[in-house]
CSV table of C-alpha atoms and ligand atoms in Angstrom, one decimal:
chain,number,residue,atom,x,y,z
A,1,MET,CA,99.4,79.3,113.2
A,2,THR,CA,96.2,80.0,111.4
A,3,ASP,CA,95.7,83.4,109.8
A,4,ALA,CA,93.2,84.4,112.4
A,5,LEU,CA,95.6,83.5,115.2
A,6,THR,CA,98.5,85.2,113.5
A,7,PHE,CA,96.3,88.3,113.0
A,8,LEU,CA,95.2,88.4,116.7
A,9,TYR,CA,98.7,87.8,117.9
A,10,HIS,CA,100.0,90.8,115.9
A,11,TYR,CA,97.0,92.8,116.8
A,12,ALA,CA,97.5,92.3,120.5
A,13,ARG,CA,101.2,93.1,120.2
A,14,ALA,CA,100.6,96.2,118.1
A,15,ARG,CA,98.1,97.5,120.7
A,16,ARG,CA,100.6,96.9,123.5
A,17,ASP,CA,103.6,98.4,121.7
A,18,ALA,CA,101.7,101.5,120.5
A,19,ASN,CA,100.7,102.5,124.0
A,20,VAL,CA,103.8,104.3,125.2
A,21,ARG,CA,103.7,107.7,126.8
A,22,SER,CA,107.4,108.4,127.7
A,23,ARG,CA,110.0,109.2,125.1
A,24,ASP,CA,112.7,107.4,127.1
A,25,VAL,CA,110.7,104.2,127.3
A,26,LEU,CA,110.0,104.5,123.6
A,27,GLU,CA,113.7,105.0,122.7
A,28,ARG,CA,114.8,102.1,124.9
A,29,ALA,CA,112.3,99.8,123.2
A,30,GLN,CA,113.5,101.0,119.7
A,31,ALA,CA,117.1,100.2,120.7
A,32,ARG,CA,116.1,96.7,121.9
A,33,ARG,CA,114.0,96.0,118.8
A,34,PHE,CA,116.8,97.2,116.5
A,35,ALA,CA,119.3,94.8,118.1
A,36,ARG,CA,116.9,92.0,117.6
A,37,PHE,CA,116.1,93.0,114.0
A,38,ALA,CA,119.8,93.2,113.2
A,39,SER,CA,120.6,89.8,114.5
A,40,ARG,CA,117.5,88.0,113.2
A,41,VAL,CA,116.8,89.8,109.9
A,42,LEU,CA,119.7,91.9,108.7
A,43,ALA,CA,122.1,89.0,109.3
A,44,ARG,CA,120.2,87.1,106.6
A,45,SER,CA,120.6,89.9,104.0
A,46,PRO,CA,123.7,89.7,101.9
A,47,TYR,CA,123.7,93.5,101.6
A,48,TYR,CA,123.4,94.3,105.3
A,49,ARG,CA,125.3,91.3,106.8
A,50,PRO,CA,128.7,93.1,106.8
A,51,PHE,CA,127.3,95.7,109.2
A,52,ALA,CA,126.3,93.2,111.9
A,53,GLY,CA,126.9,94.4,115.4
A,54,ARG,CA,127.3,98.0,114.4
A,55,PRO,CA,125.0,100.8,115.4
A,56,LEU,CA,122.2,101.9,113.0
A,57,SER,CA,124.2,105.1,112.1
A,58,ALA,CA,126.9,102.9,110.6
A,59,TYR,CA,124.4,101.4,108.0
A,60,PRO,CA,124.3,102.9,104.6
A,61,LEU,CA,121.4,105.2,103.6
A,62,ALA,CA,118.9,103.8,101.1
A,63,ASP,CA,116.3,105.2,98.7
A,64,LYS,CA,114.1,103.9,95.9
A,65,ARG,CA,117.0,103.8,93.5
A,66,LEU,CA,119.2,101.8,95.7
A,67,MET,CA,116.3,99.5,96.6
A,68,MET,CA,115.8,98.7,92.9
A,69,GLU,CA,119.6,98.4,92.1
A,70,ALA,CA,120.5,96.2,95.1
A,71,PHE,CA,117.1,94.4,95.5
A,72,ASP,CA,118.5,90.9,94.9
A,73,ARG,CA,121.1,91.3,97.7
A,74,ILE,CA,119.0,93.3,100.1
A,75,ASN,CA,116.1,90.9,100.4
A,76,THR,CA,116.4,87.9,102.8
A,77,ARG,CA,114.8,85.2,100.6
A,78,GLY,CA,116.9,85.2,97.5
A,79,LEU,CA,114.2,86.8,95.4
A,80,LYS,CA,115.1,88.2,92.0
A,81,ARG,CA,114.0,91.6,91.0
A,82,ASP,CA,113.5,91.0,87.3
A,83,GLU,CA,111.2,88.0,87.9
A,84,LEU,CA,109.1,89.9,90.4
A,85,VAL,CA,108.7,93.0,88.3
A,86,ALA,CA,107.5,90.8,85.4
A,87,ALA,CA,105.0,89.1,87.7
A,88,ALA,CA,103.7,92.4,89.1
A,89,LEU,CA,103.2,93.9,85.7
A,90,ARG,CA,101.3,90.8,84.6
A,91,ALA,CA,99.0,91.1,87.6
A,92,GLU,CA,98.4,94.8,87.0
A,93,ALA,CA,97.6,94.2,83.3
A,94,THR,CA,95.1,91.4,84.1
A,95,ARG,CA,93.9,92.9,87.5
A,96,ASP,CA,94.3,89.3,88.8
A,97,PHE,CA,96.2,89.7,91.9
A,98,SER,CA,95.9,86.2,93.1
A,99,PRO,CA,99.1,84.6,91.8
A,100,LEU,CA,101.8,85.1,94.3
A,101,ALA,CA,105.4,84.2,94.1
A,102,GLY,CA,105.2,81.5,96.7
A,103,ASP,CA,103.6,83.2,99.7
A,104,VAL,CA,105.2,86.5,98.7
A,105,SER,CA,103.1,89.2,97.3
A,106,VAL,CA,104.6,91.8,95.0
A,107,GLY,CA,103.7,95.4,94.5
A,108,LEU,CA,105.0,98.2,92.4
A,109,SER,CA,104.7,101.7,93.8
A,110,SER,CA,102.9,104.1,91.5
A,111,GLY,CA,106.0,106.1,90.5
A,112,THR,CA,104.7,109.6,90.7
A,113,SER,CA,108.3,110.8,90.5
A,114,GLY,CA,109.2,108.7,87.5
A,115,MET,CA,110.8,105.5,88.7
A,116,ARG,CA,108.6,102.7,90.1
A,117,GLY,CA,109.6,100.9,93.3
A,118,LEU,CA,109.3,97.2,94.0
A,119,PHE,CA,108.0,96.0,97.3
A,120,VAL,CA,107.4,92.5,98.6
A,121,ALA,CA,105.9,91.0,101.7
A,122,THR,CA,105.0,87.5,102.9
A,123,ARG,CA,101.5,86.5,104.0
A,124,GLY,CA,102.6,86.8,107.6
A,125,GLU,CA,103.9,90.3,107.1
A,126,ARG,CA,100.7,91.4,105.4
A,127,LEU,CA,98.7,90.1,108.3
A,128,GLN,CA,101.0,92.0,110.6
A,129,TRP,CA,100.6,95.1,108.6
A,130,ALA,CA,96.8,94.9,108.7
A,131,ALA,CA,96.9,94.1,112.4
A,132,ALA,CA,99.1,97.2,113.0
A,133,ILE,CA,96.7,99.5,111.1
A,134,LEU,CA,93.5,98.1,112.7
A,135,ALA,CA,95.1,98.1,116.2
A,136,LYS,CA,95.3,101.9,115.9
A,137,ALA,CA,92.4,102.7,113.6
A,138,LEU,CA,89.7,100.8,115.6
A,139,ARG,CA,90.2,102.7,118.8
A,140,GLU,CA,87.5,100.9,120.7
A,141,GLY,CA,89.1,97.6,119.8
A,142,LEU,CA,87.6,94.4,118.4
A,143,ARG,CA,84.5,94.5,120.7
A,144,GLU,CA,82.5,96.1,117.9
A,145,ARG,CA,81.9,94.4,114.6
A,146,HIS,CA,83.2,96.3,111.6
A,147,ARG,CA,82.7,96.3,107.9
A,148,ILE,CA,85.7,98.0,106.3
A,149,ALA,CA,85.6,99.2,102.7
A,150,LEU,CA,89.0,99.9,101.2
A,151,LEU,CA,89.1,101.9,97.9
A,152,LEU,CA,92.4,100.7,96.5
A,153,ARG,CA,94.3,100.8,93.3
A,154,ALA,CA,95.5,97.2,93.5
A,155,ASN,CA,94.1,94.2,95.1
A,156,ASN,CA,96.0,91.9,97.4
A,157,ARG,CA,95.1,88.7,99.0
A,158,LEU,CA,95.3,90.2,102.4
A,159,TYR,CA,91.7,91.3,102.4
A,160,GLU,CA,90.4,87.9,101.7
A,161,THR,CA,92.5,86.6,104.5
A,162,VAL,CA,91.4,89.0,107.2
A,163,ARG,CA,87.8,88.3,106.4
A,164,ALA,CA,88.4,85.0,108.1
A,165,ASN,CA,88.4,86.8,111.4
A,166,GLY,CA,84.7,86.9,112.4
A,167,ARG,CA,84.6,90.4,113.7
A,168,ILE,CA,86.0,92.2,110.8
A,169,GLY,CA,84.8,92.1,107.2
A,170,PHE,CA,86.8,93.7,104.4
A,171,ALA,CA,85.4,94.8,101.1
A,172,PHE,CA,87.9,95.7,98.6
A,173,VAL,CA,86.7,98.1,95.9
A,174,ASP,CA,88.9,98.3,92.9
A,175,LEU,CA,89.5,101.8,91.6
A,176,ALA,CA,89.8,100.4,88.1
A,177,LEU,CA,86.0,100.0,88.1
A,178,SER,CA,83.9,102.7,86.4
A,179,PHE,CA,82.9,105.3,89.0
A,180,ALA,CA,79.2,104.2,88.8
A,181,ALA,CA,80.3,100.5,89.4
A,182,MET,CA,82.5,101.6,92.2
A,183,LEU,CA,79.6,103.4,93.9
A,184,ARG,CA,77.4,100.3,93.6
A,185,ALA,CA,80.1,98.1,95.1
A,186,LEU,CA,80.6,100.5,97.9
A,187,GLU,CA,76.9,100.7,98.7
A,188,ALA,CA,76.6,96.9,98.7
A,189,ALA,CA,79.5,96.8,101.2
A,190,ARG,CA,77.6,99.1,103.7
A,191,PRO,CA,80.9,100.0,105.4
A,192,THR,CA,81.2,101.2,109.0
A,193,VAL,CA,84.7,102.2,108.2
A,194,LEU,CA,85.7,103.8,104.8
A,195,VAL,CA,89.3,104.0,103.7
A,196,GLY,CA,90.5,105.5,100.5
A,197,PRO,CA,92.6,108.1,98.7
A,198,PRO,CA,91.3,111.6,99.6
A,199,HIS,CA,90.5,112.6,96.0
A,200,VAL,CA,88.3,109.5,95.6
A,201,LEU,CA,86.7,110.1,99.0
A,202,ALA,CA,85.8,113.6,97.8
A,203,LEU,CA,84.1,112.2,94.6
A,204,VAL,CA,82.2,109.8,96.8
A,205,ALA,CA,81.2,112.7,99.0
A,206,ASP,CA,79.8,114.5,96.0
A,207,ALA,CA,77.8,111.4,95.1
A,208,ARG,CA,76.5,111.3,98.7
A,209,ARG,CA,75.5,114.9,98.6
A,210,SER,CA,73.6,114.6,95.3
A,211,GLY,CA,71.8,111.5,96.6
A,212,ARG,CA,73.5,109.0,94.2
A,213,ILE,CA,74.7,106.8,97.1
A,214,ALA,CA,73.5,106.2,100.6
A,215,LEU,CA,76.3,105.5,103.0
A,216,ALA,CA,76.7,106.1,106.7
A,217,PRO,CA,80.2,105.2,107.8
A,218,GLN,CA,81.2,105.8,111.4
A,219,ALA,CA,84.8,106.5,110.6
A,220,ILE,CA,86.6,107.7,107.4
A,221,PHE,CA,90.3,107.4,106.8
A,222,ALA,CA,92.1,109.2,104.0
A,223,ALA,CA,95.1,107.1,102.9
A,224,GLY,CA,97.8,107.1,100.3
A,225,GLU,CA,97.9,110.8,99.4
A,226,VAL,CA,98.2,114.1,101.2
A,227,LEU,CA,94.8,115.1,102.6
A,228,GLU,CA,94.2,118.6,101.4
A,229,PRO,CA,91.8,121.0,103.3
A,230,GLN,CA,89.1,121.2,100.7
A,231,ASP,CA,88.8,117.4,100.4
A,232,GLU,CA,88.7,117.1,104.2
A,233,ARG,CA,85.9,119.6,104.4
A,234,ALA,CA,83.9,118.1,101.5
A,235,VAL,CA,84.1,114.6,103.0
A,236,ALA,CA,83.4,115.7,106.6
A,237,ASP,CA,80.4,117.8,105.5
A,238,ALA,CA,78.9,115.1,103.3
A,239,PHE,CA,79.1,112.3,105.9
A,240,GLY,CA,79.0,114.3,109.2
A,241,VAL,CA,82.1,112.4,110.3
A,242,ARG,CA,85.6,113.7,110.8
A,243,VAL,CA,88.3,112.6,108.4
A,244,ASP,CA,91.2,110.7,110.0
A,245,GLN,CA,94.5,110.0,108.1
A,246,ILE,CA,96.6,106.9,107.5
A,247,TYR,CA,100.1,107.8,106.4
A,248,GLN,CA,100.9,104.7,104.4
A,249,ALA,CA,103.2,104.1,101.4
A,250,THR,CA,104.4,101.0,99.7
A,251,GLU,CA,107.4,101.4,102.0
A,252,GLY,CA,105.1,100.6,105.0
A,253,PHE,CA,102.6,101.8,107.5
A,254,LEU,CA,104.2,105.0,108.7
A,255,GLY,CA,101.6,106.9,110.8
A,256,ILE,CA,98.0,107.5,111.7
A,257,THR,CA,95.9,110.1,113.5
A,258,CYS,CA,95.2,109.7,117.2
A,259,ALA,CA,92.0,110.3,119.1
A,260,ARG,CA,92.7,114.1,118.9
A,261,ASN,CA,93.0,113.8,115.1
A,262,VAL,CA,96.7,114.6,115.2
A,263,LEU,CA,99.0,112.5,113.0
A,264,HIS,CA,101.7,110.5,114.8
A,265,LEU,CA,104.6,108.5,113.3
A,266,ASN,CA,104.5,104.8,114.2
A,267,GLU,CA,107.8,105.0,116.1
A,268,GLU,CA,107.0,101.9,118.1
A,269,HIS,CA,108.0,99.9,115.0
A,270,LEU,CA,109.9,102.6,113.1
A,271,ILE,CA,113.1,104.5,113.8
A,272,VAL,CA,112.7,107.8,112.1
A,273,GLU,CA,115.9,109.9,111.4
A,274,ARG,CA,115.4,113.4,110.1
A,275,GLU,CA,117.0,115.2,107.3
A,276,PRO,CA,116.3,118.8,108.3
A,277,LEU,CA,114.9,121.3,105.8
A,278,GLY,CA,114.9,124.2,108.2
A,279,GLY,CA,112.2,125.2,110.7
A,280,ARG,CA,110.1,122.2,111.7
A,281,ARG,CA,110.3,120.6,108.2
A,282,PHE,CA,112.2,117.5,107.6
A,283,VAL,CA,112.5,114.5,105.2
A,284,PRO,CA,112.0,111.2,107.1
A,285,VAL,CA,114.7,108.5,106.9
A,286,VAL,CA,113.0,105.4,108.2
A,287,THR,CA,114.1,102.0,109.5
A,288,ASP,CA,111.2,99.5,109.8
A,289,LEU,CA,111.8,97.1,112.7
A,290,ARG,CA,109.2,94.6,111.5
A,291,ARG,CA,109.8,94.0,107.8
A,292,ALA,CA,111.8,90.8,107.4
A,293,THR,CA,111.6,89.8,103.7
A,294,GLN,CA,112.6,93.2,102.3
A,295,PRO,CA,114.4,95.1,105.0
A,296,ILE,CA,113.7,98.9,105.0
A,297,VAL,CA,116.9,100.4,106.6
A,298,ARG,CA,117.6,104.1,106.8
A,299,TYR,CA,115.3,104.5,103.8
A,300,ARG,CA,114.9,108.1,102.6
A,301,LEU,CA,111.3,108.8,101.8
A,302,ASN,CA,110.4,111.4,99.2
A,303,ASP,CA,108.1,113.3,101.7
A,304,VAL,CA,108.3,116.5,103.5
A,305,LEU,CA,106.9,116.3,107.1
A,306,VAL,CA,106.3,119.2,109.5
A,307,GLU,CA,106.7,118.5,113.2
A,308,ARG,CA,104.0,119.9,115.4
A,309,ALA,CA,105.1,122.8,117.5
A,310,GLU,CA,103.5,121.5,120.7
A,311,PRO,CA,103.4,117.9,121.9
A,312,CYS,CA,100.0,116.3,121.2
A,313,PRO,CA,97.5,116.5,124.2
A,314,CYS,CA,96.8,112.8,123.7
A,315,GLY,CA,100.1,112.1,125.5
A,316,ALA,CA,101.5,109.6,123.0
A,317,ALA,CA,105.3,109.5,122.9
A,318,GLN,CA,105.4,109.0,119.2
A,319,LEU,CA,106.3,112.1,117.2
A,320,ALA,CA,103.3,114.3,116.4
A,321,LEU,CA,103.1,116.0,113.0
A,322,GLU,CA,101.5,119.2,112.1
A,323,ARG,CA,101.0,117.8,108.6
A,324,ILE,CA,102.5,115.9,105.6
A,325,GLU,CA,103.5,118.7,103.3
A,326,GLY,CA,103.7,116.5,100.2
A,327,ARG,CA,106.5,115.2,98.1
A,328,GLU,CA,109.8,116.9,98.0
A,329,ASP,CA,109.5,116.9,94.2
A,330,ASP,CA,106.5,119.2,94.4
A,331,VAL,CA,108.4,122.3,95.5
A,332,LEU,CA,107.8,125.0,92.9
A,333,TYR,CA,110.6,127.2,91.5
A,334,VAL,CA,109.3,130.6,90.6
A,335,ARG,CA,110.6,134.1,89.7
A,336,GLY,CA,111.4,136.1,92.7
A,337,ALA,CA,109.6,139.5,93.0
A,338,SER,CA,113.1,141.1,92.9
A,339,GLY,CA,114.5,138.8,90.3
A,340,GLY,CA,116.2,135.4,90.4
A,341,VAL,CA,114.5,132.0,90.9
A,342,VAL,CA,113.1,131.2,94.4
A,343,PRO,CA,111.6,128.0,95.8
A,344,MET,CA,108.0,128.1,96.8
A,345,ILE,CA,106.4,125.5,99.0
A,346,PRO,CA,103.1,124.3,97.4
A,347,ASP,CA,101.4,124.8,100.7
A,348,PHE,CA,101.0,128.5,99.9
A,349,VAL,CA,99.1,127.7,96.8
A,350,ARG,CA,97.2,124.8,98.3
A,351,ASP,CA,96.0,127.0,101.2
A,352,ALA,CA,95.1,129.9,98.9
A,353,LEU,CA,93.0,127.7,96.5
A,354,ALA,CA,91.4,125.8,99.4
A,355,GLY,CA,90.2,129.3,100.5
A,356,ALA,CA,88.4,129.6,97.2
A,357,TYR,CA,86.4,126.4,98.0
A,358,PRO,CA,83.5,125.7,97.4
A,359,ALA,CA,83.4,128.1,94.4
A,360,VAL,CA,86.5,126.2,93.2
A,361,ARG,CA,85.5,122.6,93.7
A,362,ASP,CA,88.8,121.0,92.5
A,363,TYR,CA,91.8,122.1,90.6
A,364,ARG,CA,95.2,121.0,89.1
A,365,LEU,CA,98.0,123.4,88.9
A,366,ILE,CA,100.9,122.2,86.7
A,367,GLN,CA,104.1,124.2,86.4
A,368,ARG,CA,105.7,123.8,83.0
A,369,ASN,CA,108.6,126.1,83.5
A,370,VAL,CA,109.7,128.9,85.9
A,371,ASP,CA,107.3,131.4,84.3
A,372,SER,CA,104.2,129.6,83.5
A,373,PHE,CA,101.4,127.5,85.0
A,374,GLU,CA,98.5,125.5,83.6
A,375,LEU,CA,95.4,125.6,85.7
A,376,ARG,CA,92.4,123.2,85.4
A,377,LEU,CA,89.3,124.0,87.4
A,378,ASP,CA,86.1,122.1,88.4
A,379,ALA,CA,83.4,124.6,89.4
A,380,ALA,CA,79.7,124.9,89.2
A,381,ASP,CA,80.0,128.5,88.1
A,382,ALA,CA,83.3,129.1,86.1
A,383,ALA,CA,82.6,132.8,85.6
A,384,ARG,CA,82.8,133.2,89.3
A,385,ALA,CA,85.5,130.6,90.0
A,386,VAL,CA,88.2,131.7,87.6
A,387,PRO,CA,88.7,135.3,88.9
A,388,LEU,CA,88.6,133.9,92.5
A,389,ALA,CA,91.3,131.3,91.7
A,390,ARG,CA,93.5,133.9,89.9
A,391,ALA,CA,93.2,136.3,92.9
A,392,ALA,CA,94.1,133.5,95.3
A,393,LEU,CA,97.1,132.6,93.2
A,394,ASP,CA,98.3,136.2,93.0
A,395,ALA,CA,98.0,136.6,96.7
A,396,ALA,CA,99.8,133.3,97.5
A,397,PHE,CA,102.7,134.3,95.2
A,398,ALA,CA,102.9,137.8,96.7
A,399,ARG,CA,103.1,136.3,100.2
A,400,ALA,CA,105.9,134.0,99.1
A,401,GLY,CA,107.9,137.0,97.7
A,402,ALA,CA,107.3,135.8,94.1
A,403,ALA,CA,106.4,137.7,91.0
A,404,PRO,CA,102.7,137.1,89.8
A,405,PRO,CA,102.6,133.9,87.7
A,406,ARG,CA,101.4,133.6,84.1
A,407,VAL,CA,98.4,131.2,84.3
A,408,GLU,CA,96.8,129.5,81.4
A,409,LEU,CA,93.4,128.0,81.8
A,410,ALA,CA,93.1,124.5,80.5
A,411,GLY,CA,89.5,123.3,81.1
A,412,PRO,CA,88.1,121.0,83.7
A,413,VAL,CA,90.1,118.5,85.9
A,414,GLU,CA,90.6,115.1,84.3
A,415,HIS,CA,89.8,112.6,87.1
A,416,ASP,CA,91.6,109.4,86.9
A,417,LEU,CA,90.8,107.1,89.9
A,418,LEU,CA,93.8,104.9,89.3
A,419,ARG,CA,96.4,107.7,89.3
A,420,LYS,CA,97.6,109.5,92.4
A,421,ALA,CA,96.0,112.9,92.4
A,422,ARG,CA,98.7,115.6,92.6
A,423,ARG,CA,96.9,118.9,92.6
A,424,ILE,CA,100.1,120.8,92.3
A,425,GLU,CA,102.9,119.4,90.2
A,426,ARG,CA,106.1,120.7,88.8
A,427,ARG,CA,106.9,119.2,85.4
A,428,PHE,CA,110.4,120.4,84.8
A,429,ALA,CA,113.7,119.6,86.5
A,430,LEU,CA,115.8,122.1,88.3
A,431,GLU,CA,119.3,121.5,89.5
A,432,GLU,CA,119.2,120.6,93.2
A,433,THR,CA,119.4,123.8,95.0
A,434,ALA,CA,121.2,124.7,98.2
A,435,TRP,CA,117.8,125.5,99.7
A,436,ALA,CA,116.7,121.9,99.5
A,437,ARG,CA,119.6,120.7,101.6
A,438,SER,CA,120.2,123.6,104.0
B,501,ZN,ZN1,97.9,112.5,119.7
């Protein structure tokens, strides 16, 4: 099949599979797809072959560490980890992403939590991935022509490929460019759909407000990082368009917002088990029923998700989320108001500092140890922003039952387009606590 046909085939299938309104129907389809996935894909993986014929719950759990350790036996094409890592590092250093290992493209995850992960996909899988995203992102379908601009950290031949389809043009804008060059590339692309990491979208929104760039996208998707309230507001205000979200990691296309702007997991092609964290919070353990080169089976993501209290009014059967809370690593450990060390979800801090927007335009809060934080601020008027930020932090800590933190000011935010923006980050290790597992 040509690329355009492969794309359209997967696109039509993704449109059909996504449209499911009954949980029963969805779960029966998942069971059918898992049986087919086990016999066609997992049977070709030396690591998973011994589990043939058994239910999903009998398969071993996986995570990034296991994926790296057992990569050579997990993948179904006899690929060798060490060769692929070397090729991926070469591509990153030269920013020439064209050489592929056969038709297999190689990516390294950005490794915010230390270790980098290795992910591979064939050309067919990449087309399928793009088709799955577009099937859901372009709600009115392919009747309209679209120019899609993707602000991404690493190129990938995929975007060249999909351009072959007449109705959709992709422009890839490399975040390794200088900010000014990135704005020029973006303006030249005149996107109708803009996709990028939220902290970069917020910088583009600033440029739009100050008249440095003229863009009028009809849709904007934040992807690759948690969308925080002040970025959402800044981008929506600057462009007059609501901000949708794509929940996407190197591990796959995991979810997207619906017509009601509620995030749903892509359970038509994922089975999502939950490791409960109490309340409606959980860590997702995903099985991707489509990836064939590098099977993703019971893979524990490092994210904390919060289920929506009510079903989404859009009627989709796929699980609706209230939000992605962030990475599990980002839980802060602070002094309790009455002694001891207590966990504190970064959401408290995030919401409090978002409340200080627009006086506090952007910030980074780094926890160095249980007692002290480093705060960086971007603000037009620092004399006004600093006390506001301090008051917001004190209030957030008090609400969480924590003692007031010691906060050191450390100048403005250092923006690095290529790095994942983590506004709140804990930079010391604490023994795993009972809280994290209960
Ligand atoms: Zn919905």
